[in-house]
CSV table of C-alpha atoms in Angstrom, one decimal:
chain,number,residue,atom,x,y,z
A,1,THR,CA,-0.8,-0.9,-19.5
A,2,LEU,CA,0.5,-2.6,-16.4
A,3,PHE,CA,4.1,-3.8,-16.1
A,4,ARG,CA,4.8,-6.3,-13.3
A,5,SER,CA,8.1,-6.2,-11.5
A,6,ASP,CA,9.8,-8.7,-9.3
A,7,ALA,CA,11.9,-6.0,-7.6
A,8,ALA,CA,10.9,-3.0,-5.5
A,9,ARG,CA,7.2,-2.3,-5.9
A,10,GLU,CA,4.6,-4.7,-7.3
A,11,TYR,CA,3.9,-3.0,-10.7
A,12,VAL,CA,4.3,0.1,-12.8
A,13,LEU,CA,1.2,1.6,-14.5
A,14,LEU,CA,1.3,3.5,-17.7
A,15,SER,CA,-2.2,5.0,-18.1
A,16,ALA,CA,-4.4,7.5,-19.9
A,17,ASP,CA,-8.0,8.7,-19.6
A,18,SER,CA,-10.1,10.1,-22.4
A,19,LEU,CA,-13.6,10.5,-23.8
A,20,VAL,CA,-14.9,7.4,-25.5
A,21,SER,CA,-14.8,9.2,-28.8
A,22,HIS,CA,-11.0,9.7,-28.3
A,23,TRP,CA,-10.0,6.4,-26.9
A,24,LEU,CA,-8.0,5.5,-30.0
A,25,THR,CA,-5.9,8.6,-29.5
A,26,ALA,CA,-5.2,7.6,-25.9
A,27,LEU,CA,-4.3,4.1,-27.0
A,28,ASP,CA,-2.0,5.6,-29.7
A,29,LEU,CA,-0.2,7.7,-27.1
A,30,VAL,CA,0.2,4.8,-24.6
A,31,SER,CA,1.4,2.6,-27.4
A,32,ASP,CA,4.0,5.1,-28.5
A,33,VAL,CA,5.3,5.6,-25.0
A,34,ALA,CA,5.5,1.8,-24.4
A,35,MET,CA,7.3,1.1,-27.7
A,36,ASN,CA,9.4,4.2,-28.3
A,37,ALA,CA,10.2,5.7,-24.9
A,38,THR,CA,13.0,8.3,-24.8
A,39,PHE,CA,14.6,10.1,-21.9
A,40,PRO,CA,15.9,13.5,-23.2
A,41,GLU,CA,18.3,15.3,-21.0
A,42,ASP,CA,16.2,18.5,-20.7
A,43,GLU,CA,13.2,16.5,-19.5
A,44,LEU,CA,15.3,14.5,-17.1
A,45,GLU,CA,16.7,17.7,-15.5
A,46,ARG,CA,13.3,19.1,-15.1
A,47,VAL,CA,12.0,16.0,-13.3
A,48,ARG,CA,15.2,15.8,-11.3
A,49,LYS,CA,14.7,19.3,-10.0
A,50,GLU,CA,11.1,18.7,-9.1
A,51,SER,CA,12.0,15.5,-7.3
A,52,LEU,CA,14.8,17.1,-5.3
A,53,THR,CA,12.5,19.9,-4.3
A,54,ASP,CA,9.9,17.4,-3.2
A,55,LEU,CA,12.5,15.4,-1.2
A,56,ALA,CA,13.7,18.6,0.5
A,57,ARG,CA,10.1,19.3,1.6
A,58,ILE,CA,9.7,16.0,3.4
A,59,VAL,CA,11.5,17.2,6.5
A,60,ASP,CA,8.7,19.8,6.9
A,61,SER,CA,6.0,17.1,7.1
A,62,PRO,CA,5.8,14.6,10.1
A,63,VAL,CA,3.3,12.6,8.1
A,64,ALA,CA,5.7,12.3,5.1
A,65,ILE,CA,8.6,11.4,7.4
A,66,ALA,CA,6.5,8.7,9.1
A,67,GLY,CA,5.3,7.3,5.7
A,68,ARG,CA,8.9,6.8,4.5
A,69,ALA,CA,10.5,5.7,7.8
A,70,ALA,CA,7.8,3.2,8.9
A,71,ARG,CA,8.3,1.0,5.9
A,72,ALA,CA,12.0,1.2,6.2
A,73,LEU,CA,11.8,0.0,9.8
A,74,LEU,CA,9.5,-2.9,8.8
A,75,TYR,CA,11.3,-4.1,5.7
A,76,GLY,CA,14.8,-2.7,6.1
A,77,PRO,CA,15.9,0.6,4.3
A,78,ASP,CA,17.8,-1.2,1.6
A,79,SER,CA,15.1,-3.8,0.8
A,80,GLY,CA,12.8,-3.5,-2.2
A,81,TYR,CA,9.8,-2.4,-0.1
A,82,GLY,CA,11.7,-0.5,2.6
A,83,HIS,CA,13.5,1.8,0.1
A,84,PRO,CA,11.3,4.8,-0.6
A,85,ILE,CA,9.7,4.7,-4.0
A,86,THR,CA,10.5,8.4,-4.5
A,87,GLY,CA,14.2,7.7,-3.9
A,88,VAL,CA,16.7,9.7,-1.9
A,89,LYS,CA,18.7,12.8,-2.8
A,90,GLU,CA,21.8,10.8,-3.8
A,91,SER,CA,20.0,8.4,-6.1
A,92,VAL,CA,18.0,11.1,-7.8
A,93,GLU,CA,21.1,13.2,-8.4
A,94,ALA,CA,22.9,10.1,-9.8
A,95,MET,CA,20.2,9.2,-12.4
A,96,THR,CA,21.1,9.4,-16.1
A,97,GLY,CA,19.1,9.0,-19.2
A,98,ASP,CA,21.0,5.7,-19.9
A,99,SER,CA,20.2,4.3,-16.5
A,100,LEU,CA,16.5,5.1,-16.9
A,101,GLY,CA,16.5,3.7,-20.4
A,102,GLY,CA,18.0,0.5,-19.1
A,103,ARG,CA,15.5,0.2,-16.3
A,104,PHE,CA,12.7,0.8,-18.8
A,105,SER,CA,13.9,-1.8,-21.3
A,106,THR,CA,14.2,-4.4,-18.5
A,107,TYR,CA,10.6,-4.2,-17.3
A,108,PHE,CA,8.5,-2.4,-19.9
A,109,ARG,CA,8.2,-5.4,-22.2
A,110,PRO,CA,5.2,-7.0,-24.0
A,111,ASP,CA,5.9,-10.4,-22.3
A,112,ASN,CA,5.7,-8.6,-18.9
A,113,ALA,CA,2.6,-6.5,-19.6
A,114,VAL,CA,-1.1,-6.6,-19.0
A,115,LEU,CA,-3.4,-4.3,-21.1
A,116,LEU,CA,-6.5,-3.1,-19.2
A,117,ILE,CA,-9.2,-1.0,-20.8
A,118,VAL,CA,-12.4,0.1,-19.1
A,119,GLY,CA,-15.1,2.0,-21.0
A,120,ASP,CA,-17.9,1.8,-23.5
A,121,VAL,CA,-15.9,-0.2,-26.1
A,122,SER,CA,-16.5,-3.8,-27.2
A,123,HIS,CA,-14.1,-6.7,-26.9
A,124,GLU,CA,-14.0,-6.9,-30.7
A,125,GLU,CA,-13.1,-3.3,-31.1
A,126,VAL,CA,-10.3,-3.5,-28.5
A,127,THR,CA,-8.9,-6.7,-30.0
A,128,ALA,CA,-8.6,-5.3,-33.5
A,129,LYS,CA,-7.2,-1.9,-32.4
A,130,VAL,CA,-4.7,-3.3,-30.0
A,131,GLU,CA,-3.3,-5.5,-32.8
A,132,GLU,CA,-3.1,-2.4,-35.0
A,133,TYR,CA,-1.4,-0.2,-32.4
A,134,LEU,CA,0.7,-2.7,-30.4
A,135,GLY,CA,1.2,-5.6,-32.8
A,136,ARG,CA,4.7,-4.4,-33.8
A,137,TRP,CA,5.8,-4.4,-30.1
A,138,SER,CA,8.6,-7.0,-30.0
A,139,THR,CA,10.3,-8.7,-27.1
A,140,HIS,CA,13.9,-7.5,-26.6
A,141,GLU,CA,16.7,-8.8,-24.6
A,142,PRO,CA,16.1,-7.7,-21.0
A,143,GLY,CA,18.8,-5.9,-19.0
A,144,PRO,CA,20.1,-7.1,-15.6
A,145,ARG,CA,17.4,-7.1,-13.0
A,146,ALA,CA,18.0,-5.1,-9.8
A,147,GLN,CA,18.5,-7.3,-6.7
A,148,ARG,CA,17.6,-6.0,-3.3
A,149,PRO,CA,17.9,-7.6,0.1
A,150,GLU,CA,14.9,-9.5,1.5
A,151,ALA,CA,12.7,-7.9,4.1
A,152,VAL,CA,14.2,-7.6,7.6
A,153,GLY,CA,11.1,-8.6,9.5
A,154,ALA,CA,10.0,-7.8,13.1
A,155,PRO,CA,12.4,-6.5,15.8
A,156,THR,CA,13.3,-9.1,18.5
A,157,THR,CA,11.2,-7.1,20.9
A,158,THR,CA,8.8,-4.2,20.6
A,159,THR,CA,11.0,-1.1,19.9
A,160,ILE,CA,10.2,2.6,19.8
A,161,TYR,CA,12.0,4.7,17.2
A,162,LEU,CA,11.9,8.5,17.6
A,163,ALA,CA,12.3,10.9,14.7
A,164,ASP,CA,12.9,14.4,16.1
A,165,LYS,CA,10.7,17.2,14.7
A,166,PRO,CA,11.5,20.2,16.9
A,167,GLY,CA,8.4,22.4,17.6
A,168,ALA,CA,6.0,19.9,16.1
A,169,ALA,CA,2.4,20.7,17.2
A,170,GLN,CA,1.6,17.0,17.3
A,171,SER,CA,3.2,13.6,17.2
A,172,VAL,CA,2.7,11.1,14.4
A,173,ILE,CA,2.6,7.5,15.5
A,174,ARG,CA,3.0,4.4,13.3
A,175,ALA,CA,3.1,1.0,15.0
A,176,GLY,CA,3.1,-2.3,13.1
A,177,HIS,CA,4.8,-5.4,11.9
A,178,LEU,CA,4.9,-7.6,8.9
A,179,THR,CA,2.1,-10.1,8.4
A,180,ILE,CA,0.9,-12.7,5.9
A,181,PRO,CA,1.1,-12.2,2.1
A,182,ARG,CA,-2.0,-11.6,-0.1
A,183,HIS,CA,-2.4,-15.2,-1.1
A,184,HIS,CA,-2.5,-16.6,2.4
A,185,GLN,CA,-5.6,-18.6,3.4
A,186,ASP,CA,-6.2,-16.2,6.3
A,187,TYR,CA,-6.5,-13.2,3.9
A,188,HIS,CA,-10.3,-12.6,4.3
A,189,ALA,CA,-10.2,-13.2,8.0
A,190,MET,CA,-7.3,-10.6,8.4
A,191,ASN,CA,-9.3,-8.1,6.3
A,192,LEU,CA,-12.3,-8.4,8.6
A,193,LEU,CA,-10.0,-8.2,11.7
A,194,ASN,CA,-8.4,-5.0,10.4
A,195,HIS,CA,-11.9,-3.6,9.6
A,196,LEU,CA,-12.9,-3.8,13.3
A,197,PHE,CA,-9.5,-3.1,14.7
A,198,GLY,CA,-8.8,0.1,12.9
A,199,GLY,CA,-10.2,0.1,9.4
A,200,GLN,CA,-13.4,2.1,10.0
A,201,PHE,CA,-14.6,5.0,12.2
A,202,THR,CA,-16.2,2.8,14.8
A,203,ALA,CA,-13.2,0.5,15.0
A,204,ARG,CA,-11.4,-0.1,18.3
A,205,LEU,CA,-8.4,2.1,17.8
A,206,ASN,CA,-10.5,5.2,16.8
A,207,MET,CA,-13.1,4.7,19.4
A,208,ASN,CA,-10.4,4.5,22.1
A,209,LEU,CA,-7.9,7.2,21.0
A,210,ARG,CA,-10.4,9.7,19.4
A,211,GLN,CA,-13.8,9.1,20.9
A,212,GLU,CA,-13.0,8.1,24.5
A,213,LYS,CA,-9.5,9.7,25.1
A,214,GLY,CA,-9.6,12.6,22.8
A,215,TYR,CA,-6.0,12.2,21.9
A,216,SER,CA,-6.4,12.2,18.1
A,217,TYR,CA,-8.7,13.4,15.2
A,218,GLY,CA,-8.4,9.9,13.7
A,219,TYR,CA,-6.5,6.7,14.6
A,220,THR,CA,-6.6,3.9,12.2
A,221,SER,CA,-5.0,0.7,10.9
A,222,SER,CA,-4.4,-0.7,7.5
A,223,ILE,CA,-2.7,-3.6,5.7
A,224,GLU,CA,-0.7,-2.9,2.5
A,225,TRP,CA,-1.2,-6.3,0.7
A,226,LEU,CA,1.7,-7.6,-1.3
A,227,ARG,CA,2.7,-10.9,-2.9
A,228,GLY,CA,5.3,-11.2,-0.1
A,229,PRO,CA,5.1,-10.2,3.6
A,230,SER,CA,2.5,-7.4,3.9
A,231,ALA,CA,2.7,-4.4,6.3
A,232,LEU,CA,0.2,-4.0,9.0
A,233,LEU,CA,0.4,-0.4,10.4
A,234,ALA,CA,-1.7,1.4,13.1
A,235,GLY,CA,-1.5,5.0,14.1
A,236,GLY,CA,-2.4,8.6,13.6
A,237,GLY,CA,-1.6,12.1,14.7
A,238,VAL,CA,-1.9,12.8,18.5
A,239,GLN,CA,-1.5,15.8,20.7
A,240,THR,CA,2.2,16.2,21.7
A,241,ALA,CA,1.3,16.2,25.4
A,242,VAL,CA,-0.2,12.8,25.3
A,243,THR,CA,2.3,11.0,23.0
A,244,LYS,CA,3.3,8.5,25.7
A,245,GLU,CA,-0.3,7.8,26.7
A,246,ALA,CA,-1.2,7.2,23.0
A,247,VAL,CA,1.6,4.7,22.6
A,248,VAL,CA,0.4,3.0,25.8
A,249,GLU,CA,-3.2,2.7,24.4
A,250,THR,CA,-1.9,1.5,21.1
A,251,LEU,CA,0.0,-1.3,22.8
A,252,LYS,CA,-3.0,-2.1,24.9
A,253,GLU,CA,-5.2,-2.5,21.8
A,254,PHE,CA,-2.8,-4.8,20.2
A,255,THR,CA,-2.7,-6.9,23.4
A,256,ASP,CA,-6.3,-6.9,24.4
A,257,ILE,CA,-7.8,-8.1,21.2
A,258,ARG,CA,-5.7,-11.2,21.5
A,259,GLY,CA,-6.7,-12.0,25.0
A,260,GLU,CA,-8.6,-9.9,27.6
A,261,ARG,CA,-11.1,-8.5,25.0
A,262,PRO,CA,-11.5,-10.9,22.1
A,263,VAL,CA,-13.6,-9.9,19.1
A,264,THR,CA,-17.3,-9.9,20.0
A,265,GLU,CA,-20.2,-11.2,18.0
A,266,GLU,CA,-21.4,-7.7,17.5
A,267,GLU,CA,-18.1,-6.4,16.2
A,268,PHE,CA,-17.8,-9.4,13.9
A,269,THR,CA,-21.3,-8.9,12.5
A,270,VAL,CA,-20.8,-5.1,11.9
A,271,ALA,CA,-17.4,-5.8,10.2
A,272,LEU,CA,-18.9,-8.5,8.0
A,273,ALA,CA,-21.8,-6.4,7.0
A,274,GLY,CA,-19.7,-3.3,6.4
A,275,THR,CA,-17.3,-5.2,4.2
A,276,LEU,CA,-20.0,-6.7,2.1
A,277,ARG,CA,-21.9,-3.5,1.7
A,278,GLY,CA,-18.7,-1.7,0.6
A,279,LEU,CA,-18.1,-4.0,-2.4
A,280,PRO,CA,-20.4,-2.3,-4.9
A,281,SER,CA,-18.9,1.1,-4.2
A,282,GLN,CA,-15.6,-0.1,-5.4
A,283,PHE,CA,-16.9,-0.2,-9.0
A,284,GLU,CA,-18.8,3.1,-9.1
A,285,THR,CA,-16.4,4.8,-11.5
A,286,LEU,CA,-14.2,3.8,-14.4
A,287,GLY,CA,-11.1,4.6,-12.3
A,288,GLN,CA,-12.4,2.4,-9.4
A,289,THR,CA,-13.1,-0.5,-11.8
A,290,LEU,CA,-9.7,-0.2,-13.3
A,291,ARG,CA,-8.1,-0.4,-9.9
A,292,GLN,CA,-10.0,-3.6,-9.2
A,293,LEU,CA,-8.8,-5.1,-12.5
A,294,ILE,CA,-5.3,-4.1,-11.5
A,295,ARG,CA,-5.7,-6.3,-8.4
A,296,LEU,CA,-6.6,-9.2,-10.6
A,297,ALA,CA,-3.5,-8.8,-12.7
A,298,VAL,CA,-1.0,-8.0,-9.9
A,299,PHE,CA,-2.1,-10.9,-7.7
A,300,ASP,CA,-2.9,-13.4,-10.6
A,301,LEU,CA,-6.5,-13.7,-9.4
A,302,PRO,CA,-9.0,-15.7,-11.4
A,303,ALA,CA,-11.3,-13.9,-13.8
A,304,ASP,CA,-14.4,-14.8,-11.7
A,305,TYR,CA,-12.7,-13.5,-8.4
A,306,PHE,CA,-15.2,-10.7,-7.8
A,307,ALA,CA,-18.2,-12.9,-8.6
A,308,THR,CA,-17.1,-15.3,-5.9
A,309,LEU,CA,-15.8,-12.7,-3.4
A,310,PRO,CA,-19.0,-12.2,-1.4
A,311,SER,CA,-19.4,-15.9,-0.7
A,312,ALA,CA,-15.7,-16.1,0.3
A,313,ILE,CA,-16.1,-13.3,2.8
A,314,GLU,CA,-19.3,-14.7,4.2
A,315,ALA,CA,-17.5,-18.0,4.8
A,316,VAL,CA,-15.3,-16.4,7.4
A,317,THR,CA,-16.5,-17.1,11.0
A,318,LEU,CA,-16.1,-15.3,14.3
A,319,ASP,CA,-13.8,-18.1,15.4
A,320,ASP,CA,-11.6,-17.5,12.3
A,321,VAL,CA,-11.3,-13.8,13.2
A,322,ARG,CA,-10.5,-14.5,16.8
A,323,ARG,CA,-7.9,-17.1,15.7
A,324,VAL,CA,-6.1,-14.7,13.4
A,325,ALA,CA,-6.2,-12.0,16.1
A,326,GLU,CA,-4.4,-14.3,18.5
A,327,LYS,CA,-2.0,-15.7,15.9
A,328,ARG,CA,-1.4,-12.8,13.5
A,329,LEU,CA,-1.4,-9.6,15.7
A,330,ASP,CA,1.9,-9.4,17.5
A,331,GLY,CA,2.1,-6.8,20.2
A,332,SER,CA,5.4,-8.2,21.4
A,333,HIS,CA,7.4,-7.5,18.2
A,334,LEU,CA,6.1,-4.1,17.1
A,335,ALA,CA,8.2,-1.4,15.4
A,336,ILE,CA,6.7,1.8,16.9
A,337,LEU,CA,7.7,5.0,15.1
A,338,VAL,CA,7.1,8.4,16.7
A,339,VAL,CA,7.7,11.6,14.8
A,340,GLY,CA,7.6,14.5,17.1
A,341,ASP,CA,9.3,17.0,19.3
A,342,ALA,CA,11.9,14.9,21.1
A,343,ALA,CA,12.6,17.4,23.8
A,344,VAL,CA,9.0,17.1,24.9
A,345,VAL,CA,8.1,13.5,24.2
A,346,GLU,CA,11.3,11.5,24.7
A,347,PRO,CA,11.2,11.6,28.6
A,348,GLY,CA,7.8,10.1,28.7
A,349,LEU,CA,8.6,7.5,26.0
A,350,ALA,CA,11.7,6.5,27.9
A,351,GLU,CA,9.5,5.6,30.9
A,352,LEU,CA,8.0,2.8,28.9
A,353,GLY,CA,11.2,0.8,29.0
């Protein structure tokens, strides 16, 4: 059962897996949780303790620090997408059973839900049993919805942010900016651009920083697609001694693909073929199929979306990809986060201006 939210993250998923012979038991459990959720104090304290322990461990992981801080830099730490989904120490300590119950009643509602079932069960079986198990689920008066500030957007000029991790064996780099939302007309062109920029092993970023320079074991880029401004992030872990050089090469790749080294015909052909060949593998398991159906629900895509997807991708041209590279990649307004040993890497980074 997927519950869509207009605050913070895009959706909350309440799910269960089972053998086909026990699918009604799973449906019964999911239905019970959806309709009769409780937040007993002993369970709240158990989860609170686990969450605080996990939060305390973040300081030990440069990758975890980068994951939380990068989105805060792009969206703003108090915005719905910039605030870490796992919370902060103060918020976790302040949670109560009443506050959780109020949050649940606001969003976990039948008029705000989409039921997704993947398995060897017929439409007729599902329709009958869903009415039996969820037919009593009534719409209640929602509580007040949380309001968070809008995304901050790009800095006025490319800016380096340094998170000190004394003694770190490597530096973790994240460089990016906000880009178009999921429903933008340039969505497919941007996906192909990301594929050849940093979305696969032979992409430009990895071939430069791993294969040619030997700075990293893997340097990639990705786009976290949302209904609003989406986050484009590039980066990876690099040797501490070459942190400055890795930032320089990252900036160079953002700049070159828009001008001196535009996307080539070969790069475009490989990216197009790779994207098309990768489509069937996204439906190999029940879990993968469910994730694809979630995309339909979250982004309000038509039921025939996946049937028409190959032709939509094939309609993208080399000129389209070059155009979005020039228009949508912005090396002049990047937020660049470096998590590493400041005593070692800060002097070199300061030389970049």
